Amino acid sequence: GAGVSQTPSNKVTEKGKYVELRCDPISGHTALYWYRQSLGQGPEFLIYFQGTGAADDSGLPNDRFFAVRPEGSVSTLKIQRTERGDSAVYLCATQPLGLNTEAFFGQGTRLTVV
Amino acid sequence: GQQLNQSPQSMFIQEGEDVSMNCTSSSIFNTWLWYKQDPGEGPVLLIALYKAGELTSNGRLTAQFGITRKDSFLNISASIPSDVGIYFCAGQDVAARQLTFGSGTQLTVLP
């Protein structure tokens, strides 16, 4: 498809398990962002990639969270030793180069830690 | 993390009425954006504002970038049922690139 694709759309995992969330960007978009959205809140920034490198990971809450984008396209958000407080919708957004360009969001992955 | 102050938190209006919502920030932003999010979907951009004082329209939607660069408002005129959803403001700093979002305004349009 032409939009940002996130898989899976829903993930239920047990506390303490490891999870990976995937984001397939719009072709040609060099900037990629991960956000986390808790119920009743706006999205909160986690990490930003420009190409392959993490340009800003200041939003990652702790060292259990890690993200990669090895070829500058698909990105994976990895969460180790999941906790119930990690339950949220994880959103990916991608954006082309240039000023005044729009970031397009995927539909998100709803993560539930039980 | 930081979020913008968005109000009101929720609104119930009659179909055909106008509605207004606003956002304020303690920080200056170079870009203000307004998004709409439907259940199970990601936010979709409605209006982008790139210049302080700018007033921009998109159909029945009008938004303004505050002159201090610390606030913005969104107006929706002649509301219709499909306007139902959650509206978010977001600020973007050119240097930081990521968006800072408000906590959202839940809009309900009554027939």
Coordinates of C-alpha atoms in Angstrom, one line a residue:
Chain A
G1 CA 0.0 0.0 0.0
A2 CA 0.9 3.6 -0.3
G3 CA 0.7 4.5 3.4
V4 CA 2.7 3.8 6.5
S5 CA 2.2 0.2 7.5
Q6 CA 2.5 -1.1 11.0
T7 CA 2.5 -4.7 12.1
P8 CA 1.0 -6.3 14.1
S9 CA -2.1 -4.2 14.6
N10 CA -2.6 -5.8 18.0
K11 CA -0.2 -7.6 20.3
V12 CA -0.9 -9.2 23.6
T13 CA 2.1 -10.4 25.6
E14 CA 2.8 -11.6 29.1
K15 CA 4.7 -9.4 31.5
G16 CA 8.5 -10.0 31.2
K17 CA 8.4 -11.1 27.5
Y18 CA 10.2 -9.4 24.6
V19 CA 8.3 -7.8 21.7
E20 CA 9.1 -6.3 18.3
L21 CA 6.9 -3.8 16.5
R22 CA 7.4 -3.2 12.8
C23 CA 7.0 0.0 10.7
D24 CA 7.1 0.0 6.9
P25 CA 7.5 3.6 5.8
I26 CA 6.2 5.4 2.7
S27 CA 8.8 4.8 0.0
G28 CA 11.3 7.6 -0.1
H29 CA 10.6 9.1 3.3
T30 CA 13.9 9.6 5.0
A31 CA 12.6 10.6 8.4
L32 CA 10.9 8.1 10.7
Y33 CA 9.4 8.7 14.1
W34 CA 8.1 6.4 16.8
Y35 CA 5.5 7.7 19.3
R36 CA 3.6 6.1 22.2
Q37 CA 0.0 7.0 22.9
S38 CA -1.6 6.1 26.2
L39 CA -5.4 6.1 26.6
G40 CA -6.9 9.6 26.6
Q41 CA -3.6 11.2 25.8
G42 CA -1.8 12.6 22.8
P43 CA 1.1 10.8 21.2
E44 CA 4.4 11.2 23.0
F45 CA 7.7 11.1 21.1
L46 CA 10.1 8.2 21.5
I47 CA 12.7 8.2 18.8
Y48 CA 13.5 9.8 15.5
F49 CA 15.6 8.4 12.6
Q50 CA 17.0 10.4 9.7
G51 CA 18.1 7.6 7.3
T52 CA 19.7 4.7 9.2
G53 CA 20.9 6.5 12.3
A54 CA 18.9 7.5 15.4
A55 CA 19.1 11.3 15.3
D56 CA 17.3 11.7 18.6
D57 CA 16.4 8.9 21.1
S58 CA 15.7 11.3 24.0
G59 CA 12.1 10.1 24.3
L60 CA 12.8 6.4 25.0
P61 CA 11.7 5.9 28.6
N62 CA 14.4 3.5 29.7
D63 CA 17.0 1.0 28.4
R64 CA 14.3 -1.7 27.9
F65 CA 13.3 0.2 24.7
F66 CA 15.4 0.1 21.6
A67 CA 14.7 0.8 17.9
V68 CA 16.6 0.1 14.7
R69 CA 16.4 1.1 11.1
P70 CA 19.3 -0.8 9.5
E71 CA 18.7 0.0 5.8
G72 CA 17.1 3.4 6.2
S73 CA 13.6 2.0 5.4
V74 CA 11.8 -0.5 7.7
S75 CA 12.1 0.2 11.4
T76 CA 11.6 -2.1 14.4
L77 CA 10.8 -1.0 17.9
K78 CA 12.0 -3.5 20.4
I79 CA 10.8 -3.7 24.0
Q80 CA 12.6 -6.1 26.5
R81 CA 11.1 -7.4 29.8
T82 CA 7.8 -5.8 29.1
E83 CA 5.8 -4.3 32.0
R84 CA 2.1 -3.6 32.3
G85 CA 2.8 0.1 32.1
D86 CA 4.2 -0.4 28.6
S87 CA 0.6 -1.1 27.4
A88 CA -0.3 1.6 24.8
V89 CA -0.7 2.3 21.1
Y90 CA 2.7 2.6 19.4
L91 CA 2.5 4.9 16.4
C92 CA 5.0 5.2 13.6
A93 CA 5.2 8.3 11.3
T94 CA 7.4 9.0 8.3
Q95 CA 8.2 12.3 6.5
P96 CA 10.0 13.2 3.3
L97 CA 13.0 15.6 3.3
G98 CA 12.5 19.3 3.1
L99 CA 10.9 22.1 5.0
N100 CA 7.2 22.3 5.5
T101 CA 6.6 18.7 4.7
E102 CA 3.9 16.5 6.3
A103 CA 4.5 13.6 8.6
F104 CA 2.2 10.6 7.8
F105 CA 1.1 8.3 10.6
G106 CA 0.5 4.6 10.5
Q107 CA -2.6 3.1 12.2
G108 CA -0.5 2.0 15.2
T109 CA 0.2 -1.2 17.1
R110 CA -1.9 -1.7 20.2
L111 CA 0.3 -3.4 22.8
T112 CA -1.3 -5.0 25.8
V113 CA 0.9 -6.5 28.5
V114 CA -0.9 -8.9 30.8
Chain B
G1 CA 6.9 13.9 28.5
Q2 CA 5.9 17.5 27.8
Q3 CA 2.4 18.0 26.3
L4 CA 0.7 21.1 25.2
N5 CA -2.3 22.5 27.1
Q6 CA -5.3 21.8 24.9
S7 CA -8.9 22.8 25.8
P8 CA -11.6 21.9 26.0
Q9 CA -11.1 18.3 26.8
S10 CA -14.4 17.3 25.4
M11 CA -17.3 19.0 23.6
F12 CA -20.9 18.0 22.8
I13 CA -22.5 20.2 20.1
Q14 CA -25.5 20.1 17.9
E15 CA -25.1 19.4 14.2
G16 CA -24.7 22.7 12.3
E17 CA -23.1 24.5 15.2
D18 CA -19.6 26.0 15.1
V19 CA -16.9 24.8 17.5
S20 CA -13.6 26.2 18.7
M21 CA -10.6 24.6 20.5
N22 CA -7.2 25.9 21.4
C23 CA -3.7 25.0 22.5
T24 CA -1.1 26.9 24.5
S25 CA 2.5 26.1 25.2
S26 CA 5.2 27.5 27.5
S27 CA 7.6 26.9 24.6
I28 CA 7.9 28.6 21.2
F29 CA 7.2 26.5 18.1
N30 CA 8.1 27.1 14.5
T31 CA 5.1 25.1 13.2
W32 CA 1.7 24.4 14.6
L33 CA -0.4 21.5 13.3
W34 CA -3.9 20.2 13.9
Y35 CA -4.7 16.5 13.5
K36 CA -7.9 14.4 13.7
Q37 CA -7.8 10.8 15.0
D38 CA -10.5 8.3 14.5
P39 CA -10.7 5.1 16.6
G40 CA -8.1 2.5 15.7
E41 CA -6.4 4.9 13.3
G42 CA -3.4 7.1 13.4
P43 CA -3.7 10.9 13.4
V44 CA -4.4 12.6 10.1
L45 CA -3.2 16.1 9.4
L46 CA -6.0 18.7 8.9
I47 CA -4.1 22.0 8.8
A48 CA -0.4 23.1 9.1
L49 CA 0.7 26.6 10.1
Y50 CA 4.2 27.7 9.4
K51 CA 4.3 31.4 10.2
A52 CA 3.4 33.4 13.3
G53 CA 0.1 35.2 12.8
E54 CA -0.9 33.0 9.9
L55 CA -4.6 32.2 9.4
T56 CA -5.3 29.2 7.2
S57 CA -8.5 27.6 6.1
N58 CA -9.3 24.1 4.8
G59 CA -12.9 23.8 3.9
R60 CA -15.0 24.3 7.1
L61 CA -11.8 24.4 9.2
T62 CA -9.9 27.5 10.1
A63 CA -6.8 27.6 12.2
Q64 CA -4.4 30.4 13.4
F65 CA -0.8 30.4 14.5
G66 CA -0.6 32.8 17.5
I67 CA 1.6 35.8 17.1
T68 CA 3.7 34.8 20.2
R69 CA 4.2 31.4 18.6
K70 CA 3.0 29.8 21.8
D71 CA -0.6 29.2 20.9
S72 CA -3.0 28.2 18.2
F73 CA -6.7 27.7 17.7
L74 CA -8.9 25.6 15.4
N75 CA -12.4 26.5 14.4
I76 CA -14.9 24.1 12.7
S77 CA -17.9 25.8 11.2
A78 CA -21.3 24.2 10.5
S79 CA -20.4 20.9 12.1
I80 CA -21.6 17.6 10.6
P81 CA -21.7 14.0 12.0
S82 CA -18.4 13.0 10.4
D83 CA -16.6 15.7 12.4
V84 CA -16.9 13.3 15.4
G85 CA -13.4 12.3 16.7
I86 CA -10.5 13.4 18.7
Y87 CA -8.6 16.6 17.6
F88 CA -5.0 17.1 18.5
C89 CA -2.8 20.2 18.3
A90 CA 0.9 19.6 17.8
G91 CA 3.9 21.9 17.8
Q92 CA 7.1 21.3 16.0
D93 CA 10.5 22.8 16.6
V94 CA 12.6 22.9 13.4
A95 CA 15.7 21.9 15.3
A96 CA 14.2 19.0 17.2
R97 CA 11.9 17.8 14.4
Q98 CA 9.6 15.7 16.6
L99 CA 6.1 16.8 17.4
T100 CA 4.8 17.7 20.8
F101 CA 1.1 16.9 21.1
G102 CA -1.8 18.3 23.1
S103 CA -3.9 15.9 25.1
G104 CA -6.8 16.1 22.6
T105 CA -10.3 17.4 22.3
Q106 CA -13.1 14.7 22.0
L107 CA -15.8 16.2 19.8
T108 CA -19.3 14.7 19.7
V109 CA -21.8 16.0 17.2
L110 CA -25.4 15.4 18.2
P111 CA -28.1 15.1 15.4

